[in-house]
mmCIF file of C-alpha atoms and ligand atoms in Angstrom:
data_model
loop_
_atom_site.group_PDB
_atom_site.id
_atom_site.type_symbol
_atom_site.label_atom_id
_atom_site.label_comp_id
_atom_site.label_asym_id
_atom_site.label_seq_id
_atom_site.Cartn_x
_atom_site.Cartn_y
_atom_site.Cartn_z
ATOM 1 C CA MET X 1 128.223 111.517 79.902
ATOM 2 C CA THR X 2 127.103 112.356 83.336
ATOM 3 C CA ARG X 3 126.339 115.508 85.435
ATOM 4 C CA ARG X 4 128.252 116.990 88.284
ATOM 5 C CA ALA X 5 127.460 119.716 90.840
ATOM 6 C CA MET X 6 130.360 122.200 90.024
ATOM 7 C CA VAL X 7 131.569 125.067 92.201
ATOM 8 C CA ARG X 8 131.029 128.377 90.351
ATOM 9 C CA GLY X 9 131.524 130.748 93.189
ATOM 10 C CA VAL X 10 132.707 130.930 96.877
ATOM 11 C CA GLY X 11 132.560 133.818 99.420
ATOM 12 C CA HIS X 12 132.624 134.494 103.114
ATOM 13 C CA TYR X 13 131.788 137.001 105.746
ATOM 14 C CA LEU X 14 133.443 137.426 109.131
ATOM 15 C CA PRO X 15 132.077 139.876 111.782
ATOM 16 C CA GLU X 16 134.218 142.978 112.385
ATOM 17 C CA ARG X 17 134.938 142.267 116.056
ATOM 18 C CA VAL X 18 138.156 140.287 116.415
ATOM 19 C CA VAL X 19 138.752 138.792 119.955
ATOM 20 C CA PRO X 20 142.246 137.616 120.711
ATOM 21 C CA ASN X 21 142.920 134.917 123.300
ATOM 22 C CA ALA X 22 144.171 137.541 125.807
ATOM 23 C CA TRP X 23 140.643 138.885 126.024
ATOM 24 C CA PHE X 24 139.706 135.845 128.169
ATOM 25 C CA GLU X 25 142.624 136.166 130.572
ATOM 26 C CA ASP X 26 140.971 138.456 132.980
ATOM 27 C CA LYS X 27 137.534 136.774 132.823
ATOM 28 C CA ILE X 28 138.309 133.087 133.431
ATOM 29 C CA ASP X 29 141.291 131.097 134.586
ATOM 30 C CA THR X 30 142.980 130.560 131.232
ATOM 31 C CA SER X 31 145.907 131.894 129.132
ATOM 32 C CA ASP X 32 146.760 132.630 125.603
ATOM 33 C CA ALA X 33 149.523 129.940 125.817
ATOM 34 C CA TRP X 34 147.015 127.229 126.929
ATOM 35 C CA ILE X 35 144.496 128.076 124.213
ATOM 36 C CA LYS X 36 147.172 128.172 121.466
ATOM 37 C CA SER X 37 148.924 124.972 122.534
ATOM 38 C CA ARG X 38 145.812 122.875 123.108
ATOM 39 C CA SER X 39 143.758 124.085 120.218
ATOM 40 C CA GLY X 40 145.802 126.136 117.840
ATOM 41 C CA ILE X 41 143.419 129.073 118.175
ATOM 42 C CA GLU X 42 144.765 132.544 118.484
ATOM 43 C CA ARG X 43 141.780 134.666 117.737
ATOM 44 C CA ARG X 44 138.070 134.450 116.720
ATOM 45 C CA HIS X 45 135.398 136.920 115.455
ATOM 46 C CA PHE X 46 132.259 137.623 117.488
ATOM 47 C CA ALA X 47 129.096 138.905 115.750
ATOM 48 C CA ALA X 48 128.072 142.508 116.857
ATOM 49 C CA GLU X 49 124.952 142.986 119.099
ATOM 50 C CA GLY X 50 121.913 142.372 116.870
ATOM 51 C CA GLU X 51 124.012 140.827 113.966
ATOM 52 C CA THR X 52 122.309 137.530 113.060
ATOM 53 C CA THR X 53 123.280 134.251 111.371
ATOM 54 C CA SER X 54 121.097 134.942 108.244
ATOM 55 C CA GLN X 55 122.536 138.351 107.866
ATOM 56 C CA MET X 56 126.079 136.975 107.830
ATOM 57 C CA ALA X 57 124.984 134.187 105.506
ATOM 58 C CA ALA X 58 123.518 136.684 103.033
ATOM 59 C CA LYS X 59 126.790 138.565 102.958
ATOM 60 C CA ALA X 60 128.722 135.436 102.158
ATOM 61 C CA CYS X 61 126.176 134.522 99.445
ATOM 62 C CA ARG X 62 126.579 137.952 97.813
ATOM 63 C CA ALA X 63 130.304 137.324 97.605
ATOM 64 C CA ALA X 64 129.778 133.916 96.038
ATOM 65 C CA LEU X 65 127.160 135.321 93.590
ATOM 66 C CA ALA X 66 129.616 138.090 92.535
ATOM 67 C CA MET X 67 132.380 135.550 91.826
ATOM 68 C CA ALA X 68 129.959 133.516 89.667
ATOM 69 C CA GLY X 69 128.608 136.666 87.970
ATOM 70 C CA LEU X 70 125.095 135.539 88.875
ATOM 71 C CA ALA X 71 122.028 137.278 90.334
ATOM 72 C CA PRO X 72 120.016 135.858 93.227
ATOM 73 C CA ASP X 73 117.096 134.893 90.952
ATOM 74 C CA ASP X 74 119.484 132.749 88.934
ATOM 75 C CA VAL X 75 119.520 130.356 91.972
ATOM 76 C CA ASP X 76 117.012 127.578 92.475
ATOM 77 C CA ALA X 77 117.839 126.410 96.023
ATOM 78 C CA ILE X 78 119.328 127.816 99.215
ATOM 79 C CA ILE X 79 120.556 125.419 101.933
ATOM 80 C CA VAL X 80 121.896 126.854 105.189
ATOM 81 C CA ALA X 81 123.787 124.612 107.545
ATOM 82 C CA THR X 82 123.410 126.040 111.026
ATOM 83 C CA SER X 83 122.591 125.246 114.611
ATOM 84 C CA THR X 84 122.167 128.915 115.482
ATOM 85 C CA ALA X 85 119.397 130.153 113.291
ATOM 86 C CA ASP X 86 118.018 133.585 114.070
ATOM 87 C CA LEU X 87 114.621 132.153 115.172
ATOM 88 C CA THR X 88 113.184 128.841 115.927
ATOM 89 C CA PHE X 89 111.361 129.218 112.602
ATOM 90 C CA PRO X 90 111.213 130.162 109.775
ATOM 91 C CA SER X 91 114.507 128.768 108.633
ATOM 92 C CA ALA X 92 117.590 130.875 108.272
ATOM 93 C CA ALA X 93 117.606 129.926 104.678
ATOM 94 C CA THR X 94 114.246 131.627 103.879
ATOM 95 C CA MET X 95 115.604 134.676 105.721
ATOM 96 C CA VAL X 96 118.584 134.659 103.456
ATOM 97 C CA GLN X 97 116.332 134.251 100.446
ATOM 98 C CA ALA X 98 114.422 137.350 101.462
ATOM 99 C CA GLU X 99 117.583 139.291 102.332
ATOM 100 C CA LEU X 100 118.995 138.566 98.890
ATOM 101 C CA GLY X 101 115.649 139.686 97.286
ATOM 102 C CA MET X 102 115.208 136.255 95.700
ATOM 103 C CA THR X 103 111.595 135.664 94.682
ATOM 104 C CA ARG X 104 111.826 132.161 93.303
ATOM 105 C CA GLY X 105 113.239 128.742 94.150
ATOM 106 C CA PHE X 106 113.165 127.041 97.621
ATOM 107 C CA ALA X 107 115.161 127.329 100.755
ATOM 108 C CA PHE X 108 115.704 125.271 103.884
ATOM 109 C CA ASP X 109 118.098 124.612 106.834
ATOM 110 C CA VAL X 110 120.187 121.554 107.557
ATOM 111 C CA GLN X 111 121.203 120.875 111.246
ATOM 112 C CA ALA X 112 124.118 118.557 111.643
ATOM 113 C CA VAL X 113 126.049 120.983 113.957
ATOM 114 C CA CYS X 114 129.758 121.083 113.016
ATOM 115 C CA ALA X 115 129.246 118.498 110.237
ATOM 116 C CA GLY X 116 126.428 120.555 108.837
ATOM 117 C CA PHE X 117 128.277 121.934 105.819
ATOM 118 C CA VAL X 118 129.317 118.449 104.649
ATOM 119 C CA PHE X 119 125.682 117.251 105.043
ATOM 120 C CA ALA X 120 124.339 120.349 103.216
ATOM 121 C CA LEU X 121 126.850 119.816 100.289
ATOM 122 C CA SER X 122 125.635 116.189 100.048
ATOM 123 C CA GLN X 123 121.945 117.426 99.935
ATOM 124 C CA ALA X 124 122.707 120.072 97.298
ATOM 125 C CA ASN X 125 124.511 117.473 95.209
ATOM 126 C CA ALA X 126 121.551 115.154 95.410
ATOM 127 C CA LEU X 127 119.161 118.004 94.365
ATOM 128 C CA ILE X 128 121.286 118.882 91.390
ATOM 129 C CA LEU X 129 121.969 115.364 90.224
ATOM 130 C CA SER X 130 118.240 114.487 90.515
ATOM 131 C CA GLY X 131 117.273 117.531 88.378
ATOM 132 C CA GLN X 132 115.408 119.370 91.234
ATOM 133 C CA ALA X 133 117.810 122.405 91.210
ATOM 134 C CA GLU X 134 120.211 123.719 88.544
ATOM 135 C CA ARG X 135 121.949 126.047 90.840
ATOM 136 C CA ALA X 136 122.198 125.934 94.698
ATOM 137 C CA LEU X 137 123.767 128.201 97.273
ATOM 138 C CA VAL X 138 125.217 126.120 100.047
ATOM 139 C CA ILE X 139 125.985 128.062 103.194
ATOM 140 C CA GLY X 140 127.502 127.370 106.667
ATOM 141 C CA ALA X 141 126.675 130.258 109.065
ATOM 142 C CA GLU X 142 126.914 130.348 112.838
ATOM 143 C CA THR X 143 126.715 132.646 115.860
ATOM 144 C CA PHE X 144 128.117 130.167 118.403
ATOM 145 C CA SER X 145 129.116 133.189 120.701
ATOM 146 C CA ARG X 146 125.299 133.274 121.554
ATOM 147 C CA ILE X 147 125.396 129.770 123.111
ATOM 148 C CA MET X 148 128.559 129.912 125.145
ATOM 149 C CA ASP X 149 128.724 129.370 128.855
ATOM 150 C CA TRP X 150 131.219 132.259 129.550
ATOM 151 C CA GLU X 151 132.195 130.629 132.879
ATOM 152 C CA ASP X 152 133.168 127.302 131.195
ATOM 153 C CA ARG X 153 136.832 127.710 130.305
ATOM 154 C CA GLY X 154 136.802 124.296 128.478
ATOM 155 C CA THR X 155 134.392 125.519 125.775
ATOM 156 C CA CYS X 156 134.026 129.408 125.627
ATOM 157 C CA VAL X 157 137.662 130.005 124.373
ATOM 158 C CA LEU X 158 137.062 127.660 121.364
ATOM 159 C CA PHE X 159 134.273 128.950 119.259
ATOM 160 C CA GLY X 160 133.651 131.956 116.930
ATOM 161 C CA ASP X 161 131.117 133.370 114.433
ATOM 162 C CA GLY X 162 131.087 133.665 110.715
ATOM 163 C CA ALA X 163 129.676 132.499 107.416
ATOM 164 C CA GLY X 164 130.816 130.974 104.153
ATOM 165 C CA ALA X 165 128.919 130.034 100.897
ATOM 166 C CA LEU X 166 129.483 128.065 97.786
ATOM 167 C CA LEU X 167 127.473 128.386 94.639
ATOM 168 C CA LEU X 168 127.091 124.951 92.844
ATOM 169 C CA GLU X 169 125.841 124.522 89.390
ATOM 170 C CA ASP X 170 124.659 121.550 87.310
ATOM 171 C CA THR X 171 127.304 120.890 84.663
ATOM 172 C CA GLU X 172 127.707 118.209 82.053
ATOM 173 C CA ALA X 173 130.760 116.020 82.767
ATOM 174 C CA VAL X 174 132.529 112.864 81.527
ATOM 175 C CA GLY X 175 132.079 110.606 84.550
ATOM 176 C CA THR X 176 135.712 110.296 85.684
ATOM 177 C CA ASN X 177 137.740 111.520 88.571
ATOM 178 C CA ASP X 178 139.038 114.285 86.348
ATOM 179 C CA ASP X 179 135.624 115.937 86.299
ATOM 180 C CA ARG X 180 135.213 119.268 88.105
ATOM 181 C CA GLY X 181 132.564 119.215 90.832
ATOM 182 C CA ILE X 182 131.404 116.945 93.591
ATOM 183 C CA LEU X 183 132.762 113.489 93.096
ATOM 184 C CA THR X 184 131.449 111.634 96.128
ATOM 185 C CA THR X 185 130.099 112.024 99.611
ATOM 186 C CA ASP X 186 130.216 109.916 102.879
ATOM 187 C CA LEU X 187 127.864 110.712 105.696
ATOM 188 C CA HIS X 188 127.421 109.071 109.232
ATOM 189 C CA SER X 189 125.782 109.731 112.534
ATOM 190 C CA ASP X 190 125.558 107.908 115.852
ATOM 191 C CA GLY X 191 122.964 109.268 118.234
ATOM 192 C CA ARG X 192 124.342 107.195 121.184
ATOM 193 C CA HIS X 193 127.047 109.849 121.662
ATOM 194 C CA ARG X 194 124.668 112.738 122.071
ATOM 195 C CA ASP X 195 125.844 113.434 125.666
ATOM 196 C CA ILE X 196 129.416 114.333 124.739
ATOM 197 C CA LEU X 197 128.546 117.440 122.707
ATOM 198 C CA TYR X 198 125.119 119.163 123.040
ATOM 199 C CA VAL X 199 123.353 122.372 123.960
ATOM 200 C CA ASP X 200 121.351 122.010 127.236
ATOM 201 C CA GLY X 201 118.317 123.842 126.084
ATOM 202 C CA GLY X 202 115.824 124.214 123.222
ATOM 203 C CA VAL X 203 112.287 125.051 122.305
ATOM 204 C CA SER X 204 110.690 122.211 124.411
ATOM 205 C CA THR X 205 112.533 123.261 127.446
ATOM 206 C CA GLN X 206 111.739 126.970 126.823
ATOM 207 C CA THR X 207 115.368 127.970 127.140
ATOM 208 C CA THR X 208 118.133 128.710 124.608
ATOM 209 C CA GLY X 209 120.742 126.644 126.552
ATOM 210 C CA VAL X 210 124.492 126.690 126.304
ATOM 211 C CA LEU X 211 126.959 124.406 124.681
ATOM 212 C CA ARG X 212 128.273 121.424 126.815
ATOM 213 C CA MET X 213 131.209 119.373 125.710
ATOM 214 C CA GLN X 214 133.359 116.562 126.953
ATOM 215 C CA GLY X 215 136.385 117.821 124.999
ATOM 216 C CA LYS X 216 138.627 114.781 125.481
ATOM 217 C CA GLU X 217 135.873 112.356 124.377
ATOM 218 C CA VAL X 218 134.993 114.322 121.256
ATOM 219 C CA PHE X 219 138.693 114.614 120.507
ATOM 220 C CA ARG X 220 139.003 110.827 120.665
ATOM 221 C CA HIS X 221 136.147 110.246 118.243
ATOM 222 C CA ALA X 222 137.355 113.055 115.946
ATOM 223 C CA VAL X 223 140.864 111.587 115.349
ATOM 224 C CA GLU X 224 139.412 108.193 114.586
ATOM 225 C CA LYS X 225 136.369 109.090 112.573
ATOM 226 C CA LEU X 226 137.619 111.934 110.472
ATOM 227 C CA ALA X 227 140.468 109.971 108.848
ATOM 228 C CA ALA X 228 138.155 106.951 108.422
ATOM 229 C CA THR X 229 135.451 108.982 106.505
ATOM 230 C CA ALA X 230 138.016 110.784 104.387
ATOM 231 C CA HIS X 231 139.685 107.396 103.469
ATOM 232 C CA ALA X 232 136.150 105.986 102.714
ATOM 233 C CA SER X 233 135.308 108.754 100.364
ATOM 234 C CA LEU X 234 138.612 108.544 98.494
ATOM 235 C CA GLU X 235 138.337 104.734 98.310
ATOM 236 C CA LYS X 236 134.928 104.976 96.577
ATOM 237 C CA LEU X 237 136.749 106.803 93.791
ATOM 238 C CA GLY X 238 139.806 104.463 93.787
ATOM 239 C CA LEU X 239 141.956 107.363 95.139
ATOM 240 C CA ASN X 240 144.066 107.826 98.233
ATOM 241 C CA GLY X 241 145.919 110.645 100.086
ATOM 242 C CA ASP X 242 148.575 111.027 97.281
ATOM 243 C CA ASP X 243 145.932 112.151 94.860
ATOM 244 C CA VAL X 244 144.649 114.897 97.079
ATOM 245 C CA ASP X 245 145.790 118.517 96.483
ATOM 246 C CA TRP X 246 144.078 120.041 99.532
ATOM 247 C CA MET X 247 142.554 118.661 102.679
ATOM 248 C CA VAL X 248 140.016 121.289 103.896
ATOM 249 C CA PRO X 249 139.107 120.047 107.387
ATOM 250 C CA HIS X 250 136.589 121.306 109.882
ATOM 251 C CA GLN X 251 138.542 123.749 111.929
ATOM 252 C CA ALA X 252 138.041 122.699 115.538
ATOM 253 C CA ASN X 253 141.551 121.944 116.781
ATOM 254 C CA LEU X 254 144.933 122.093 115.119
ATOM 255 C CA ARG X 255 145.923 118.877 116.875
ATOM 256 C CA ILE X 256 142.993 117.026 115.258
ATOM 257 C CA ILE X 257 143.796 118.496 111.918
ATOM 258 C CA LYS X 258 147.373 117.385 112.152
ATOM 259 C CA SER X 259 146.571 113.924 113.283
ATOM 260 C CA THR X 260 144.070 113.503 110.375
ATOM 261 C CA ALA X 261 146.567 114.789 107.896
ATOM 262 C CA GLN X 262 149.159 112.371 109.172
ATOM 263 C CA LYS X 263 146.810 109.407 108.845
ATOM 264 C CA MET X 264 145.975 110.524 105.313
ATOM 265 C CA GLY X 265 149.668 110.719 104.481
ATOM 266 C CA LEU X 266 149.286 114.450 103.760
ATOM 267 C CA PRO X 267 151.982 117.019 104.613
ATOM 268 C CA MET X 268 150.674 120.117 106.383
ATOM 269 C CA ASP X 269 151.481 122.275 103.338
ATOM 270 C CA ARG X 270 148.500 120.587 101.591
ATOM 271 C CA VAL X 271 146.105 121.383 104.338
ATOM 272 C CA ILE X 272 144.069 124.614 104.609
ATOM 273 C CA VAL X 273 144.328 125.817 108.189
ATOM 274 C CA THR X 274 142.287 128.814 109.408
ATOM 275 C CA VAL X 275 141.550 127.655 112.988
ATOM 276 C CA GLN X 276 144.187 130.177 114.317
ATOM 277 C CA ASP X 277 142.179 133.115 112.965
ATOM 278 C CA HIS X 278 138.568 131.966 113.115
ATOM 279 C CA GLY X 279 138.387 129.514 116.122
ATOM 280 C CA ASN X 280 135.715 126.779 115.747
ATOM 281 C CA THR X 281 132.843 128.229 113.723
ATOM 282 C CA SER X 282 131.001 124.942 113.537
ATOM 283 C CA ALA X 283 129.132 124.587 110.227
ATOM 284 C CA ALA X 284 130.730 127.781 108.821
ATOM 285 C CA SER X 285 134.303 126.578 109.247
ATOM 286 C CA ILE X 286 134.703 124.546 106.098
ATOM 287 C CA PRO X 287 133.216 127.208 103.621
ATOM 288 C CA LEU X 288 135.331 129.860 105.486
ATOM 289 C CA ALA X 289 138.339 127.713 104.961
ATOM 290 C CA LEU X 290 137.549 127.097 101.309
ATOM 291 C CA SER X 291 136.943 130.756 100.605
ATOM 292 C CA THR X 292 140.150 131.808 102.530
ATOM 293 C CA GLY X 293 142.111 129.207 100.534
ATOM 294 C CA VAL X 294 140.894 130.487 97.218
ATOM 295 C CA ALA X 295 141.417 134.119 98.314
ATOM 296 C CA ASN X 296 144.998 133.286 99.363
ATOM 297 C CA GLY X 297 145.661 131.686 95.940
ATOM 298 C CA GLN X 298 146.214 128.248 97.512
ATOM 299 C CA ILE X 299 143.176 126.458 95.956
ATOM 300 C CA LYS X 300 143.138 126.640 92.199
ATOM 301 C CA GLN X 301 140.888 125.356 89.441
ATOM 302 C CA GLY X 302 141.254 121.602 88.948
ATOM 303 C CA ASP X 303 142.542 120.913 92.462
ATOM 304 C CA LEU X 304 141.291 117.698 94.170
ATOM 305 C CA ILE X 305 139.830 118.590 97.612
ATOM 306 C CA VAL X 306 138.833 116.340 100.490
ATOM 307 C CA THR X 307 136.816 118.017 103.162
ATOM 308 C CA GLU X 308 135.669 116.355 106.474
ATOM 309 C CA ALA X 309 133.936 117.338 109.687
ATOM 310 C CA ILE X 310 132.477 115.940 112.888
ATOM 311 C CA GLY X 311 130.305 117.476 115.528
ATOM 312 C CA GLY X 312 127.248 117.028 117.902
ATOM 313 C CA GLY X 313 125.138 113.952 117.417
ATOM 314 C CA LEU X 314 127.710 112.638 116.785
ATOM 315 C CA ALA X 315 127.366 113.382 113.050
ATOM 316 C CA TRP X 316 130.345 113.284 110.735
ATOM 317 C CA GLY X 317 131.203 112.868 107.053
ATOM 318 C CA SER X 318 133.384 113.857 104.043
ATOM 319 C CA VAL X 319 133.073 115.087 100.586
ATOM 320 C CA VAL X 320 135.587 114.836 97.718
ATOM 321 C CA LEU X 321 135.313 117.423 95.023
ATOM 322 C CA ARG X 322 137.424 118.875 92.255
ATOM 323 C CA TRP X 323 137.539 122.645 92.272
HETATM 324 O O1 UT7 U 401 133.568 121.042 116.550
HETATM 325 C C1 UT7 U 401 133.035 119.996 117.166
HETATM 326 C C2 UT7 U 401 134.084 119.051 117.580
HETATM 327 N N1 UT7 U 401 134.846 119.594 118.639
HETATM 328 C C3 UT7 U 401 136.047 119.211 118.785
HETATM 329 O O2 UT7 U 401 136.599 118.625 117.962
HETATM 330 C C4 UT7 U 401 136.740 119.571 120.083
HETATM 331 C C5 UT7 U 401 137.485 118.465 120.592
HETATM 332 N N2 UT7 U 401 138.245 118.574 121.747
HETATM 333 C C6 UT7 U 401 139.323 119.453 121.916
HETATM 334 O O3 UT7 U 401 139.602 120.089 120.976
HETATM 335 C C7 UT7 U 401 140.107 119.398 123.175
HETATM 336 O O4 UT7 U 401 139.729 118.332 123.897
HETATM 337 C C8 UT7 U 401 140.052 120.646 123.971
HETATM 338 C C9 UT7 U 401 140.846 121.839 123.289
HETATM 339 C C10 UT7 U 401 138.646 121.109 124.191
HETATM 340 C C11 UT7 U 401 140.721 120.501 125.292
HETATM 341 O O5 UT7 U 401 142.001 119.990 125.196
HETATM 342 P P1 UT7 U 401 142.571 118.703 126.062
HETATM 343 O O6 UT7 U 401 143.953 118.518 125.795
HETATM 344 O O7 UT7 U 401 141.630 117.630 125.663
HETATM 345 O O8 UT7 U 401 142.367 119.260 127.513
HETATM 346 P P2 UT7 U 401 141.512 118.612 128.743
HETATM 347 O O9 UT7 U 401 140.003 118.938 128.498
HETATM 348 O O10 UT7 U 401 141.912 117.272 129.033
HETATM 349 O O11 UT7 U 401 141.901 119.566 129.879
HETATM 350 C C12 UT7 U 401 143.335 119.456 130.302
HETATM 351 C C13 UT7 U 401 143.478 120.492 131.504
HETATM 352 C C14 UT7 U 401 142.384 120.277 132.576
HETATM 353 O O12 UT7 U 401 143.003 120.495 133.727
HETATM 354 P P3 UT7 U 401 143.346 119.207 134.764
HETATM 355 O O13 UT7 U 401 142.096 118.574 135.014
HETATM 356 O O14 UT7 U 401 144.431 118.497 134.007
HETATM 357 O O15 UT7 U 401 143.926 119.965 135.949
HETATM 358 C C15 UT7 U 401 141.360 121.302 132.230
HETATM 359 O O16 UT7 U 401 140.651 121.755 133.423
HETATM 360 O O17 UT7 U 401 143.334 121.753 131.006
HETATM 361 C C16 UT7 U 401 142.327 122.426 131.770
HETATM 362 N N3 UT7 U 401 141.656 123.371 130.955
HETATM 363 C C17 UT7 U 401 142.114 124.628 130.784
HETATM 364 N N4 UT7 U 401 143.103 125.387 131.240
HETATM 365 C C18 UT7 U 401 143.316 126.590 130.870
HETATM 366 C C19 UT7 U 401 140.498 123.266 130.152
HETATM 367 N N5 UT7 U 401 140.215 124.423 129.503
HETATM 368 C C20 UT7 U 401 141.149 125.235 129.907
HETATM 369 C C21 UT7 U 401 141.421 126.680 129.490
HETATM 370 N N6 UT7 U 401 142.500 127.132 129.962
HETATM 371 N N7 UT7 U 401 140.624 127.342 128.693
#
């Protein structure tokens, strides 16, 4: 007998405002055709004025709690993966805790940029398996529209806002790959590559800064490292691409997603793709894709899922779980 962190609920929130590619055409030198063909993105959501990361995160949590039939005080830990918290401190997670009316447990943020949700899942798994929490809300939530350089056509057309949440619960299991819950995780970072994707401001510089990216360089690392980490996770379990029901990748670029799927030997009908509707929502993209996949009836109980992401740092990793 062993224990697993099993998914009990999932939910998401997207801001009301949908911005199609055409919106950019009279603002910068770009086109719907370029954005679609180079990234797969067709539209994205932008948060309303005054709408914050923690507010969106709390809405996603309420949906996940409702699916699980649980109340906020049934939860022991809240982890928010974000690079766009409302304030420098306190954490977005404690704001979510207060917003949910939760008066117990503990809450903190994880910052691994676009890989943040994979890192947060891994931390929640460790908390549950070490007995520090029985139930954890793991959230990816971002307002990347607030850190765009609206004159940089190479970045501002790519990102969007939103939030997704999973509710994980400590569950008794057999100790085989047939168990439901998180089966393994694989995390990496390499700070030597910090200059290819970063925000050029922060607390010490007394500015918020805007996102800077060498797209081609990041692309090159992504196609190599995402398949490698997904393979490594599956290998730890003695599994390979054939065993996977769904790949749920970070949604940055359809070409990266297709290339990773091909390297995994997975046809695209076993890949959850939401990049066309959400753009790149950084740490929110995986829980948004999981929640969308469940809502669409694609992901079902018992499915084996591999999820992977890469982002600023560079930081990257993967998680294999059975839904
Ligand atoms: O989530 C974190 C991880 N992030 C990623 O995974 C992003 C990885 N990178 C990418 O997705 C792609 O590199 C981009 C979508 C950002 C760019 O695609 P690309 O095929 O690598 O294009 P590029 O940057 O090499 O640019 C090709 C051309 C350039 O023009 P020249 O120099 O060939 O004349 C760019 O100036 O396209 C131009 N360009 C644009 N044209 C129209 C760049 N952005 C735009 C734009 N509209 N928005």
